[in-house]
mmCIF file of C-alpha atoms and ligand atoms in Angstrom:
data_model
loop_
_atom_site.group_PDB
_atom_site.id
_atom_site.type_symbol
_atom_site.label_atom_id
_atom_site.label_comp_id
_atom_site.label_asym_id
_atom_site.label_seq_id
_atom_site.Cartn_x
_atom_site.Cartn_y
_atom_site.Cartn_z
ATOM 1 C CA MET A 25 169.606 -43.556 12.483
ATOM 2 C CA THR A 26 171.805 -40.876 10.987
ATOM 3 C CA GLU A 27 175.481 -41.700 11.089
ATOM 4 C CA LYS A 28 178.290 -39.202 11.355
ATOM 5 C CA ARG A 29 179.736 -38.086 8.020
ATOM 6 C CA GLU A 30 182.976 -36.253 8.749
ATOM 7 C CA TYR A 31 183.048 -32.710 7.338
ATOM 8 C CA THR A 32 186.272 -32.645 5.334
ATOM 9 C CA GLY A 33 186.437 -28.991 4.313
ATOM 10 C CA ASP A 34 187.262 -30.261 0.857
ATOM 11 C CA TYR A 35 184.278 -29.389 -1.305
ATOM 12 C CA PRO A 36 184.109 -27.650 -4.679
ATOM 13 C CA ASP A 37 182.583 -24.162 -4.669
ATOM 14 C CA LYS A 38 179.086 -24.145 -6.133
ATOM 15 C CA THR A 39 177.173 -21.082 -7.285
ATOM 16 C CA LEU A 40 173.845 -21.056 -5.480
ATOM 17 C CA TYR A 41 170.599 -20.565 -7.384
ATOM 18 C CA ILE A 42 168.476 -22.173 -4.687
ATOM 19 C CA PRO A 43 165.812 -20.178 -2.818
ATOM 20 C CA GLY A 44 168.381 -19.406 -0.132
ATOM 21 C CA PRO A 45 170.997 -19.420 1.142
ATOM 22 C CA THR A 46 172.228 -17.508 -1.842
ATOM 23 C CA GLU A 47 175.543 -16.097 -3.064
ATOM 24 C CA VAL A 48 177.372 -13.859 -0.569
ATOM 25 C CA ARG A 49 179.916 -11.243 -1.662
ATOM 26 C CA GLU A 50 183.550 -11.951 -0.871
ATOM 27 C CA ASP A 51 184.025 -8.847 1.317
ATOM 28 C CA VAL A 52 180.897 -9.774 3.279
ATOM 29 C CA ILE A 53 182.347 -13.198 4.070
ATOM 30 C CA GLU A 54 185.669 -11.594 4.993
ATOM 31 C CA ALA A 55 183.924 -9.142 7.323
ATOM 32 C CA MET A 56 183.183 -12.055 9.662
ATOM 33 C CA CYS A 57 186.868 -12.752 10.298
ATOM 34 C CA GLU A 58 187.510 -10.158 13.008
ATOM 35 C CA PRO A 59 188.808 -10.944 16.484
ATOM 36 C CA MET A 60 185.842 -11.346 18.805
ATOM 37 C CA PHE A 61 184.577 -8.600 21.091
ATOM 38 C CA GLY A 62 182.042 -8.503 23.898
ATOM 39 C CA HIS A 63 178.362 -7.953 23.305
ATOM 40 C CA ARG A 64 178.234 -5.351 26.087
ATOM 41 C CA MET A 65 181.142 -3.285 24.768
ATOM 42 C CA ASP A 66 180.611 0.132 23.163
ATOM 43 C CA ARG A 67 181.787 -1.377 19.921
ATOM 44 C CA MET A 68 178.708 -3.622 19.955
ATOM 45 C CA THR A 69 176.469 -0.576 20.308
ATOM 46 C CA ASP A 70 178.182 0.936 17.265
ATOM 47 C CA LEU A 71 177.647 -2.272 15.303
ATOM 48 C CA TYR A 72 174.048 -2.955 16.310
ATOM 49 C CA THR A 73 172.769 0.620 15.987
ATOM 50 C CA THR A 74 174.462 0.822 12.575
ATOM 51 C CA ILE A 75 172.764 -2.279 11.231
ATOM 52 C CA VAL A 76 169.354 -1.416 12.686
ATOM 53 C CA GLU A 77 169.324 2.179 11.434
ATOM 54 C CA ASP A 78 170.751 1.218 8.023
ATOM 55 C CA THR A 79 168.023 -1.425 7.669
ATOM 56 C CA LYS A 80 165.302 1.140 8.425
ATOM 57 C CA ALA A 81 166.843 3.440 5.819
ATOM 58 C CA PHE A 82 167.008 0.671 3.211
ATOM 59 C CA LEU A 83 163.416 -0.451 3.829
ATOM 60 C CA GLY A 84 162.163 3.147 4.030
ATOM 61 C CA THR A 85 160.211 2.419 7.185
ATOM 62 C CA ASP A 86 159.498 4.432 10.328
ATOM 63 C CA ASN A 87 158.575 1.222 12.151
ATOM 64 C CA ASP A 88 160.991 -0.405 14.564
ATOM 65 C CA VAL A 89 163.487 -3.013 13.420
ATOM 66 C CA ILE A 90 164.806 -5.980 15.405
ATOM 67 C CA VAL A 91 167.767 -8.037 14.191
ATOM 68 C CA LEU A 92 167.776 -11.233 16.219
ATOM 69 C CA THR A 93 170.030 -14.265 16.202
ATOM 70 C CA GLY A 94 168.002 -17.136 14.810
ATOM 71 C CA SER A 95 166.232 -17.876 11.574
ATOM 72 C CA GLY A 96 162.967 -16.541 10.177
ATOM 73 C CA THR A 97 160.932 -19.272 11.835
ATOM 74 C CA GLU A 98 161.694 -17.629 15.196
ATOM 75 C CA PHE A 99 159.418 -14.747 14.248
ATOM 76 C CA MET A 100 156.743 -17.089 12.849
ATOM 77 C CA GLU A 101 156.498 -18.318 16.401
ATOM 78 C CA SER A 102 157.047 -15.169 18.445
ATOM 79 C CA SER A 103 154.733 -12.941 16.406
ATOM 80 C CA ILE A 104 151.891 -15.367 17.229
ATOM 81 C CA LEU A 105 152.877 -15.435 20.899
ATOM 82 C CA ASN A 106 153.126 -11.646 21.035
ATOM 83 C CA LEU A 107 149.917 -10.743 19.216
ATOM 84 C CA VAL A 108 147.451 -13.623 19.484
ATOM 85 C CA ASP A 109 145.592 -14.494 22.675
ATOM 86 C CA ASP A 110 142.808 -16.525 21.086
ATOM 87 C CA ASP A 111 142.027 -16.651 17.374
ATOM 88 C CA VAL A 112 144.221 -16.316 14.329
ATOM 89 C CA LEU A 113 143.400 -16.629 10.638
ATOM 90 C CA VAL A 114 146.248 -18.170 8.654
ATOM 91 C CA THR A 115 146.092 -17.941 4.859
ATOM 92 C CA THR A 116 147.764 -20.942 3.222
ATOM 93 C CA CYS A 117 148.943 -21.623 -0.318
ATOM 94 C CA GLY A 118 152.044 -23.785 0.101
ATOM 95 C CA SER A 119 154.485 -25.312 2.525
ATOM 96 C CA PHE A 120 155.672 -22.263 4.467
ATOM 97 C CA SER A 121 152.215 -20.841 5.065
ATOM 98 C CA GLU A 122 151.181 -24.338 6.198
ATOM 99 C CA ARG A 123 154.117 -24.282 8.613
ATOM 100 C CA GLN A 124 152.574 -21.150 10.119
ATOM 101 C CA VAL A 125 149.394 -23.152 10.864
ATOM 102 C CA ASN A 126 151.450 -25.840 12.574
ATOM 103 C CA VAL A 127 153.381 -23.292 14.625
ATOM 104 C CA ALA A 128 150.242 -21.484 15.811
ATOM 105 C CA GLU A 129 148.458 -24.745 16.669
ATOM 106 C CA ARG A 130 151.403 -25.947 18.727
ATOM 107 C CA LEU A 131 151.252 -22.692 20.654
ATOM 108 C CA GLY A 132 147.679 -23.588 21.610
ATOM 109 C CA LYS A 133 145.958 -20.878 19.585
ATOM 110 C CA ASN A 134 142.620 -21.322 17.786
ATOM 111 C CA VAL A 135 143.614 -21.447 14.154
ATOM 112 C CA ASP A 136 141.244 -20.922 11.237
ATOM 113 C CA THR A 137 142.625 -21.252 7.747
ATOM 114 C CA LEU A 138 141.829 -19.696 4.409
ATOM 115 C CA GLU A 139 143.271 -22.354 2.129
ATOM 116 C CA TYR A 140 144.329 -22.265 -1.509
ATOM 117 C CA GLU A 141 145.711 -24.997 -3.682
ATOM 118 C CA TRP A 142 149.494 -24.938 -4.033
ATOM 119 C CA GLY A 143 150.296 -22.548 -6.884
ATOM 120 C CA GLN A 144 147.313 -20.285 -6.247
ATOM 121 C CA ALA A 145 147.602 -16.883 -4.562
ATOM 122 C CA VAL A 146 145.702 -15.509 -1.579
ATOM 123 C CA LYS A 147 143.015 -13.066 -2.724
ATOM 124 C CA PRO A 148 142.185 -9.892 -0.761
ATOM 125 C CA GLU A 149 138.449 -10.264 -1.479
ATOM 126 C CA ASP A 150 138.471 -13.745 0.091
ATOM 127 C CA VAL A 151 140.207 -12.363 3.168
ATOM 128 C CA ARG A 152 137.528 -9.680 3.401
ATOM 129 C CA ALA A 153 134.718 -12.226 2.991
ATOM 130 C CA THR A 154 136.259 -14.497 5.634
ATOM 131 C CA LEU A 155 136.540 -11.627 8.106
ATOM 132 C CA GLU A 156 132.986 -10.497 7.398
ATOM 133 C CA GLN A 157 131.537 -13.983 7.848
ATOM 134 C CA ALA A 158 133.610 -15.016 10.862
ATOM 135 C CA ASP A 159 131.870 -15.338 14.186
ATOM 136 C CA THR A 160 134.981 -14.103 15.956
ATOM 137 C CA ASP A 161 137.216 -11.057 15.792
ATOM 138 C CA TYR A 162 140.598 -12.459 14.875
ATOM 139 C CA ASP A 163 143.570 -11.208 16.860
ATOM 140 C CA ALA A 164 145.703 -11.563 13.749
ATOM 141 C CA VAL A 165 145.770 -12.605 10.105
ATOM 142 C CA THR A 166 148.961 -14.046 8.622
ATOM 143 C CA CYS A 167 150.107 -14.196 5.026
ATOM 144 C CA VAL A 168 153.327 -15.238 3.348
ATOM 145 C CA MET A 169 154.589 -12.627 0.875
ATOM 146 C CA ASN A 170 156.530 -15.073 -1.254
ATOM 147 C CA GLU A 171 155.552 -18.737 -0.977
ATOM 148 C CA SER A 172 159.008 -20.173 -1.721
ATOM 149 C CA SER A 173 157.583 -23.680 -2.234
ATOM 150 C CA THR A 174 155.406 -22.632 -5.185
ATOM 151 C CA GLY A 175 156.946 -19.356 -6.386
ATOM 152 C CA VAL A 176 153.769 -17.397 -5.663
ATOM 153 C CA ARG A 177 153.951 -13.719 -4.701
ATOM 154 C CA ASN A 178 150.852 -12.892 -2.680
ATOM 155 C CA PRO A 179 149.295 -9.412 -2.947
ATOM 156 C CA ILE A 180 150.119 -8.478 0.643
ATOM 157 C CA GLU A 181 149.694 -4.763 -0.070
ATOM 158 C CA GLU A 182 146.019 -5.212 -1.013
ATOM 159 C CA ILE A 183 145.438 -7.679 1.815
ATOM 160 C CA GLY A 184 146.972 -5.126 4.206
ATOM 161 C CA ASP A 185 144.605 -2.476 2.858
ATOM 162 C CA VAL A 186 141.635 -4.750 3.658
ATOM 163 C CA LEU A 187 142.977 -5.390 7.147
ATOM 164 C CA ALA A 188 143.432 -1.666 7.752
ATOM 165 C CA GLU A 189 139.610 -1.621 8.068
ATOM 166 C CA TYR A 190 139.916 -4.014 11.034
ATOM 167 C CA PRO A 191 142.093 -2.080 13.492
ATOM 168 C CA ASP A 192 141.923 -4.763 16.201
ATOM 169 C CA THR A 193 143.191 -7.459 13.852
ATOM 170 C CA TYR A 194 146.968 -7.418 13.404
ATOM 171 C CA PHE A 195 148.582 -8.250 10.085
ATOM 172 C CA ILE A 196 151.631 -10.555 10.206
ATOM 173 C CA VAL A 197 153.639 -11.027 6.999
ATOM 174 C CA ASP A 198 156.281 -13.695 6.432
ATOM 175 C CA ALA A 199 158.549 -11.914 3.938
ATOM 176 C CA VAL A 200 161.305 -14.560 4.039
ATOM 177 C CA SER A 201 162.756 -15.016 0.504
ATOM 178 C CA ALA A 202 161.206 -11.737 -0.708
ATOM 179 C CA LEU A 203 162.454 -8.799 1.362
ATOM 180 C CA GLY A 204 165.513 -7.189 -0.175
ATOM 181 C CA GLY A 205 164.565 -8.447 -3.649
ATOM 182 C CA ASP A 206 160.963 -7.306 -3.913
ATOM 183 C CA TYR A 207 160.171 -3.877 -2.524
ATOM 184 C CA VAL A 208 157.183 -3.449 -0.238
ATOM 185 C CA ASP A 209 156.046 -0.183 1.305
ATOM 186 C CA ILE A 210 155.560 -1.589 4.792
ATOM 187 C CA ASP A 211 154.169 1.537 6.467
ATOM 188 C CA ALA A 212 151.620 2.312 3.736
ATOM 189 C CA HIS A 213 149.733 -0.993 3.949
ATOM 190 C CA GLY A 214 149.005 -1.502 7.615
ATOM 191 C CA ILE A 215 151.560 -4.292 8.048
ATOM 192 C CA ASP A 216 152.062 -4.707 11.790
ATOM 193 C CA VAL A 217 154.785 -7.340 11.704
ATOM 194 C CA LEU A 218 156.970 -8.324 8.773
ATOM 195 C CA PHE A 219 159.925 -10.659 9.105
ATOM 196 C CA THR A 220 162.647 -12.184 6.984
ATOM 197 C CA SER A 221 165.801 -14.276 7.225
ATOM 198 C CA VAL A 222 169.082 -12.739 6.100
ATOM 199 C CA GLN A 223 170.266 -15.697 3.980
ATOM 200 C CA LYS A 224 167.667 -14.980 1.299
ATOM 201 C CA ALA A 225 167.411 -11.791 -0.762
ATOM 202 C CA PHE A 226 169.560 -9.863 1.738
ATOM 203 C CA ALA A 227 172.381 -12.169 0.523
ATOM 204 C CA MET A 228 174.061 -12.574 3.894
ATOM 205 C CA PRO A 229 175.310 -15.683 5.651
ATOM 206 C CA PRO A 230 172.522 -17.354 7.680
ATOM 207 C CA GLY A 231 172.129 -16.770 11.402
ATOM 208 C CA LEU A 232 169.970 -13.682 11.816
ATOM 209 C CA ALA A 233 166.300 -12.863 11.400
ATOM 210 C CA VAL A 234 164.905 -9.371 10.881
ATOM 211 C CA CYS A 235 161.518 -8.194 12.114
ATOM 212 C CA VAL A 236 159.817 -4.873 11.347
ATOM 213 C CA VAL A 237 157.326 -4.010 14.089
ATOM 214 C CA SER A 238 154.671 -1.289 14.115
ATOM 215 C CA ASP A 239 154.105 0.815 17.208
ATOM 216 C CA LYS A 240 150.621 -0.710 17.385
ATOM 217 C CA ALA A 241 152.061 -4.223 17.524
ATOM 218 C CA TYR A 242 154.526 -3.172 20.225
ATOM 219 C CA GLN A 243 151.632 -1.768 22.294
ATOM 220 C CA ARG A 244 149.523 -4.855 21.716
ATOM 221 C CA GLU A 245 152.265 -7.101 23.052
ATOM 222 C CA LEU A 246 152.147 -5.258 26.376
ATOM 223 C CA GLU A 247 148.649 -6.750 26.893
ATOM 224 C CA SER A 248 149.445 -10.185 25.531
ATOM 225 C CA GLU A 249 149.028 -13.155 27.825
ATOM 226 C CA SER A 250 151.635 -15.248 26.038
ATOM 227 C CA ALA A 251 154.367 -12.844 24.879
ATOM 228 C CA SER A 252 157.645 -14.525 23.973
ATOM 229 C CA TRP A 253 160.762 -13.882 26.059
ATOM 230 C CA TYR A 254 163.384 -14.401 23.345
ATOM 231 C CA GLY A 255 161.298 -13.091 20.457
ATOM 232 C CA GLY A 256 159.379 -10.489 22.467
ATOM 233 C CA PHE A 257 159.199 -7.226 20.551
ATOM 234 C CA GLN A 258 159.138 -5.265 23.760
ATOM 235 C CA ARG A 259 162.272 -6.798 25.283
ATOM 236 C CA SER A 260 164.317 -6.325 22.095
ATOM 237 C CA LEU A 261 163.104 -2.810 21.386
ATOM 238 C CA ASP A 262 163.404 -1.573 24.966
ATOM 239 C CA TYR A 263 166.938 -2.909 25.136
ATOM 240 C CA TYR A 264 167.702 -1.106 21.907
ATOM 241 C CA ASP A 265 166.276 2.130 23.284
ATOM 242 C CA ARG A 266 168.255 1.916 26.496
ATOM 243 C CA LYS A 267 171.562 0.476 25.326
ATOM 244 C CA GLY A 268 171.576 0.116 21.546
ATOM 245 C CA GLN A 269 172.314 -3.578 21.999
ATOM 246 C CA THR A 270 170.537 -6.934 21.914
ATOM 247 C CA HIS A 271 168.954 -8.579 24.953
ATOM 248 C CA SER A 272 171.200 -11.649 24.741
ATOM 249 C CA THR A 273 174.468 -12.596 23.042
ATOM 250 C CA PRO A 274 174.089 -12.217 19.264
ATOM 251 C CA ALA A 275 175.926 -13.914 16.386
ATOM 252 C CA ILE A 276 178.490 -11.083 16.232
ATOM 253 C CA PRO A 277 180.357 -12.363 13.124
ATOM 254 C CA VAL A 278 177.114 -12.480 11.131
ATOM 255 C CA MET A 279 176.286 -8.967 12.313
ATOM 256 C CA LEU A 280 179.661 -7.815 10.990
ATOM 257 C CA ALA A 281 178.763 -9.396 7.660
ATOM 258 C CA TYR A 282 175.337 -7.711 7.845
ATOM 259 C CA ARG A 283 176.937 -4.310 8.314
ATOM 260 C CA THR A 284 179.062 -4.705 5.182
ATOM 261 C CA GLN A 285 176.256 -6.118 3.025
ATOM 262 C CA MET A 286 173.707 -3.505 4.143
ATOM 263 C CA LYS A 287 176.147 -0.767 3.027
ATOM 264 C CA HIS A 288 176.176 -2.391 -0.433
ATOM 265 C CA MET A 289 172.379 -2.550 -0.390
ATOM 266 C CA LEU A 290 172.107 1.125 0.588
ATOM 267 C CA GLU A 291 174.550 2.076 -2.127
ATOM 268 C CA GLU A 292 172.436 0.240 -4.720
ATOM 269 C CA GLY A 293 169.186 1.568 -3.208
ATOM 270 C CA HIS A 294 165.915 -0.322 -2.917
ATOM 271 C CA ASP A 295 164.536 0.959 -6.231
ATOM 272 C CA ALA A 296 167.534 -0.261 -8.228
ATOM 273 C CA ARG A 297 167.639 -3.528 -6.302
ATOM 274 C CA ASP A 298 163.944 -4.065 -6.972
ATOM 275 C CA GLU A 299 164.457 -3.322 -10.670
ATOM 276 C CA ARG A 300 167.389 -5.746 -10.941
ATOM 277 C CA HIS A 301 165.255 -8.481 -9.381
ATOM 278 C CA ARG A 302 162.380 -7.647 -11.721
ATOM 279 C CA GLU A 303 164.694 -8.057 -14.717
ATOM 280 C CA MET A 304 165.951 -11.427 -13.457
ATOM 281 C CA ALA A 305 162.403 -12.633 -12.799
ATOM 282 C CA GLU A 306 161.144 -11.500 -16.214
ATOM 283 C CA TYR A 307 164.059 -13.156 -17.978
ATOM 284 C CA THR A 308 163.530 -16.429 -16.057
ATOM 285 C CA ARG A 309 159.790 -16.484 -16.783
ATOM 286 C CA GLU A 310 160.369 -15.868 -20.473
ATOM 287 C CA TRP A 311 162.921 -18.688 -20.581
ATOM 288 C CA ALA A 312 160.578 -20.975 -18.613
ATOM 289 C CA ARG A 313 157.664 -20.297 -20.983
ATOM 290 C CA ASP A 314 159.888 -20.996 -23.999
ATOM 291 C CA HIS A 315 160.715 -24.462 -22.674
ATOM 292 C CA PHE A 316 158.197 -25.328 -19.935
ATOM 293 C CA GLU A 317 155.397 -23.485 -18.118
ATOM 294 C CA MET A 318 155.346 -21.387 -14.974
ATOM 295 C CA PHE A 319 153.751 -23.174 -12.021
ATOM 296 C CA PRO A 320 152.121 -20.223 -10.184
ATOM 297 C CA GLU A 321 148.791 -18.760 -11.106
ATOM 298 C CA ALA A 322 149.364 -16.150 -13.845
ATOM 299 C CA GLY A 323 149.975 -12.669 -12.508
ATOM 300 C CA TYR A 324 151.258 -13.838 -9.117
ATOM 301 C CA GLU A 325 154.767 -15.025 -10.032
ATOM 302 C CA SER A 326 157.475 -14.292 -7.497
ATOM 303 C CA GLN A 327 160.200 -11.748 -8.155
ATOM 304 C CA THR A 328 162.863 -13.799 -6.362
ATOM 305 C CA VAL A 329 162.009 -17.511 -6.839
ATOM 306 C CA SER A 330 160.673 -18.992 -10.080
ATOM 307 C CA CYS A 331 158.839 -22.279 -9.739
ATOM 308 C CA ILE A 332 158.758 -23.901 -13.175
ATOM 309 C CA GLU A 333 156.350 -26.657 -14.146
ATOM 310 C CA ASN A 334 158.212 -29.602 -15.641
ATOM 311 C CA THR A 335 155.996 -29.959 -18.708
ATOM 312 C CA GLN A 336 158.787 -31.723 -20.655
ATOM 313 C CA GLY A 337 159.100 -34.481 -18.086
ATOM 314 C CA ILE A 338 162.860 -34.019 -17.697
ATOM 315 C CA ASP A 339 164.469 -35.966 -14.870
ATOM 316 C CA VAL A 340 164.743 -33.062 -12.418
ATOM 317 C CA ALA A 341 167.014 -34.788 -9.892
ATOM 318 C CA GLU A 342 169.376 -35.989 -12.613
ATOM 319 C CA THR A 343 169.481 -32.555 -14.286
ATOM 320 C CA ILE A 344 170.294 -30.861 -10.979
ATOM 321 C CA ASP A 345 173.114 -33.333 -10.349
ATOM 322 C CA ALA A 346 174.535 -32.959 -13.848
ATOM 323 C CA VAL A 347 174.424 -29.133 -13.762
ATOM 324 C CA SER A 348 176.141 -29.250 -10.382
ATOM 325 C CA GLU A 349 178.770 -31.701 -11.621
ATOM 326 C CA GLU A 350 179.510 -30.057 -14.965
ATOM 327 C CA TYR A 351 178.912 -26.362 -14.199
ATOM 328 C CA ASP A 352 179.243 -26.076 -10.401
ATOM 329 C CA MET A 353 175.838 -24.421 -10.226
ATOM 330 C CA VAL A 354 173.044 -25.574 -7.953
ATOM 331 C CA PHE A 355 169.321 -25.015 -8.430
ATOM 332 C CA SER A 356 166.389 -26.657 -6.638
ATOM 333 C CA ASN A 357 163.920 -29.388 -7.264
ATOM 334 C CA GLY A 358 160.244 -28.870 -6.519
ATOM 335 C CA TYR A 359 159.245 -28.672 -2.876
ATOM 336 C CA GLY A 360 158.675 -31.928 -1.022
ATOM 337 C CA SER A 361 157.332 -35.151 -2.461
ATOM 338 C CA GLN A 362 154.288 -33.308 -3.829
ATOM 339 C CA LEU A 363 156.204 -31.093 -6.271
ATOM 340 C CA GLY A 364 159.650 -32.766 -6.287
ATOM 341 C CA GLU A 365 159.759 -33.847 -9.933
ATOM 342 C CA GLN A 366 156.682 -31.969 -11.115
ATOM 343 C CA THR A 367 158.438 -28.609 -10.777
ATOM 344 C CA PHE A 368 161.881 -27.133 -10.249
ATOM 345 C CA ARG A 369 162.897 -23.821 -8.742
ATOM 346 C CA ILE A 370 165.438 -21.147 -9.579
ATOM 347 C CA GLY A 371 166.352 -18.612 -6.911
ATOM 348 C CA HIS A 372 167.167 -15.300 -8.624
ATOM 349 C CA MET A 373 167.824 -13.248 -5.579
ATOM 350 C CA GLY A 374 170.437 -11.292 -3.705
ATOM 351 C CA GLU A 375 173.534 -10.491 -5.699
ATOM 352 C CA HIS A 376 172.667 -12.348 -8.899
ATOM 353 C CA ASP A 377 171.943 -10.454 -12.087
ATOM 354 C CA ARG A 378 170.393 -11.314 -15.437
ATOM 355 C CA GLU A 379 173.731 -12.448 -16.805
ATOM 356 C CA SER A 380 174.371 -14.917 -14.004
ATOM 357 C CA ILE A 381 170.827 -16.317 -14.351
ATOM 358 C CA GLU A 382 171.399 -16.698 -18.079
ATOM 359 C CA ALA A 383 174.542 -18.738 -17.312
ATOM 360 C CA LEU A 384 172.364 -21.151 -15.325
ATOM 361 C CA THR A 385 169.595 -21.449 -17.912
ATOM 362 C CA ASP A 386 172.268 -22.083 -20.590
ATOM 363 C CA ALA A 387 173.656 -24.871 -18.417
ATOM 364 C CA ILE A 388 170.187 -26.419 -17.920
ATOM 365 C CA GLU A 389 169.545 -26.254 -21.676
ATOM 366 C CA ASP A 390 172.832 -27.975 -22.356
ATOM 367 C CA VAL A 391 172.408 -30.732 -19.799
ATOM 368 C CA ALA A 392 168.716 -31.400 -20.466
ATOM 369 C CA GLY A 393 169.132 -31.130 -24.252
ATOM 370 C CA LEU A 394 166.473 -28.404 -24.578
HETATM 371 C C1 PLP B 420 158.564 -18.191 2.903
HETATM 372 C C2 PLP B 420 159.427 -18.790 3.954
HETATM 373 N N1 PLP B 420 159.060 -18.679 5.232
HETATM 374 C C3 PLP B 420 159.809 -19.176 6.227
HETATM 375 C C4 PLP B 420 160.975 -19.847 5.962
HETATM 376 C C5 PLP B 420 161.795 -20.364 7.086
HETATM 377 O O1 PLP B 420 162.948 -19.578 7.195
HETATM 378 P P1 PLP B 420 164.176 -20.038 8.091
HETATM 379 O O2 PLP B 420 164.699 -21.294 7.499
HETATM 380 O O3 PLP B 420 165.124 -18.879 8.002
HETATM 381 O O4 PLP B 420 163.637 -20.239 9.468
HETATM 382 C C6 PLP B 420 161.396 -20.007 4.639
HETATM 383 C C7 PLP B 420 162.625 -20.731 4.321
HETATM 384 O O5 PLP B 420 162.936 -21.057 3.204
HETATM 385 C C8 PLP B 420 160.607 -19.454 3.615
HETATM 386 O O6 PLP B 420 160.986 -19.554 2.334
#
């Protein structure tokens, strides 16, 4: 049984290098401290239409955008409810894609999997072969863009191009931990649904999930037998069209933070943001290869989370504790019991830059005696 541990408010500040939540700018935190207002006031329409339209501009998409109170997992669930009546093919290569299997099974859907070992990437040609050989027409195929548990970046663009040949099969992409730090041209690759959580590469406080929905997916939901109420695309988008607001009471303070952070993101622009993340990822990989090895299959390393194979057998848990204690920086162990000590992970996303990542790798070198 878990016992209460009183929150004291007295904790040292730690710089976050975990795969989310990540560092949030000071003015973004401050933006949350406004007196409250009602979610049916005109002011709410100003706030919500601003964040939705700014997000479309940042992502360069003509698809619809929903910003919903909740975390990314909400859209893992509702996109299945909204688009799948019978059969779904879930590609798996780590913990979060395996969660998608669990979610879809609990919703009573027929789930087939295309499975890869942890660390391997999903291959478009295997998706094609699976679709060709299947004795059913799948309602949807799902793929995680960035498998945060293994640091694999899946080639969702090429997989989307394969799926474009199957117009009755919808493509659902979990872009949590990637979007905002790894640019994807959503409209060009037949991606029907793509979702993320704001506490990752958007570098916002947690509490909101973002979903980009194609017109085709919106139409499909109208015929769905199991469409979600809370996460229904139709309910959110129709409400937006009529009132420019959300269907139920949103986390207004986090939306205020969103507004401020999205202005910073627009000012930087997605090309520059993508480039900054590329630089951080390249630096981290180079450092990792100098001292250890990268865990993901070569050529599929993530641009926002590096998963590093602990080839030196350092005590990962002890190193994390010592870096936290001595440098006030926090990075992550490997995911779950499977990868806990075998790997460790550095989140280089959001507002970090090469210099701040170098400060962490210097600290790890010092503590681990590399
Ligand atoms: C790839 C991926 N998918 C889904 C999730 C779940 O997101 P949330 O915790 O916002 O529900 C995570 C969280 O780390 C993730 O990394």
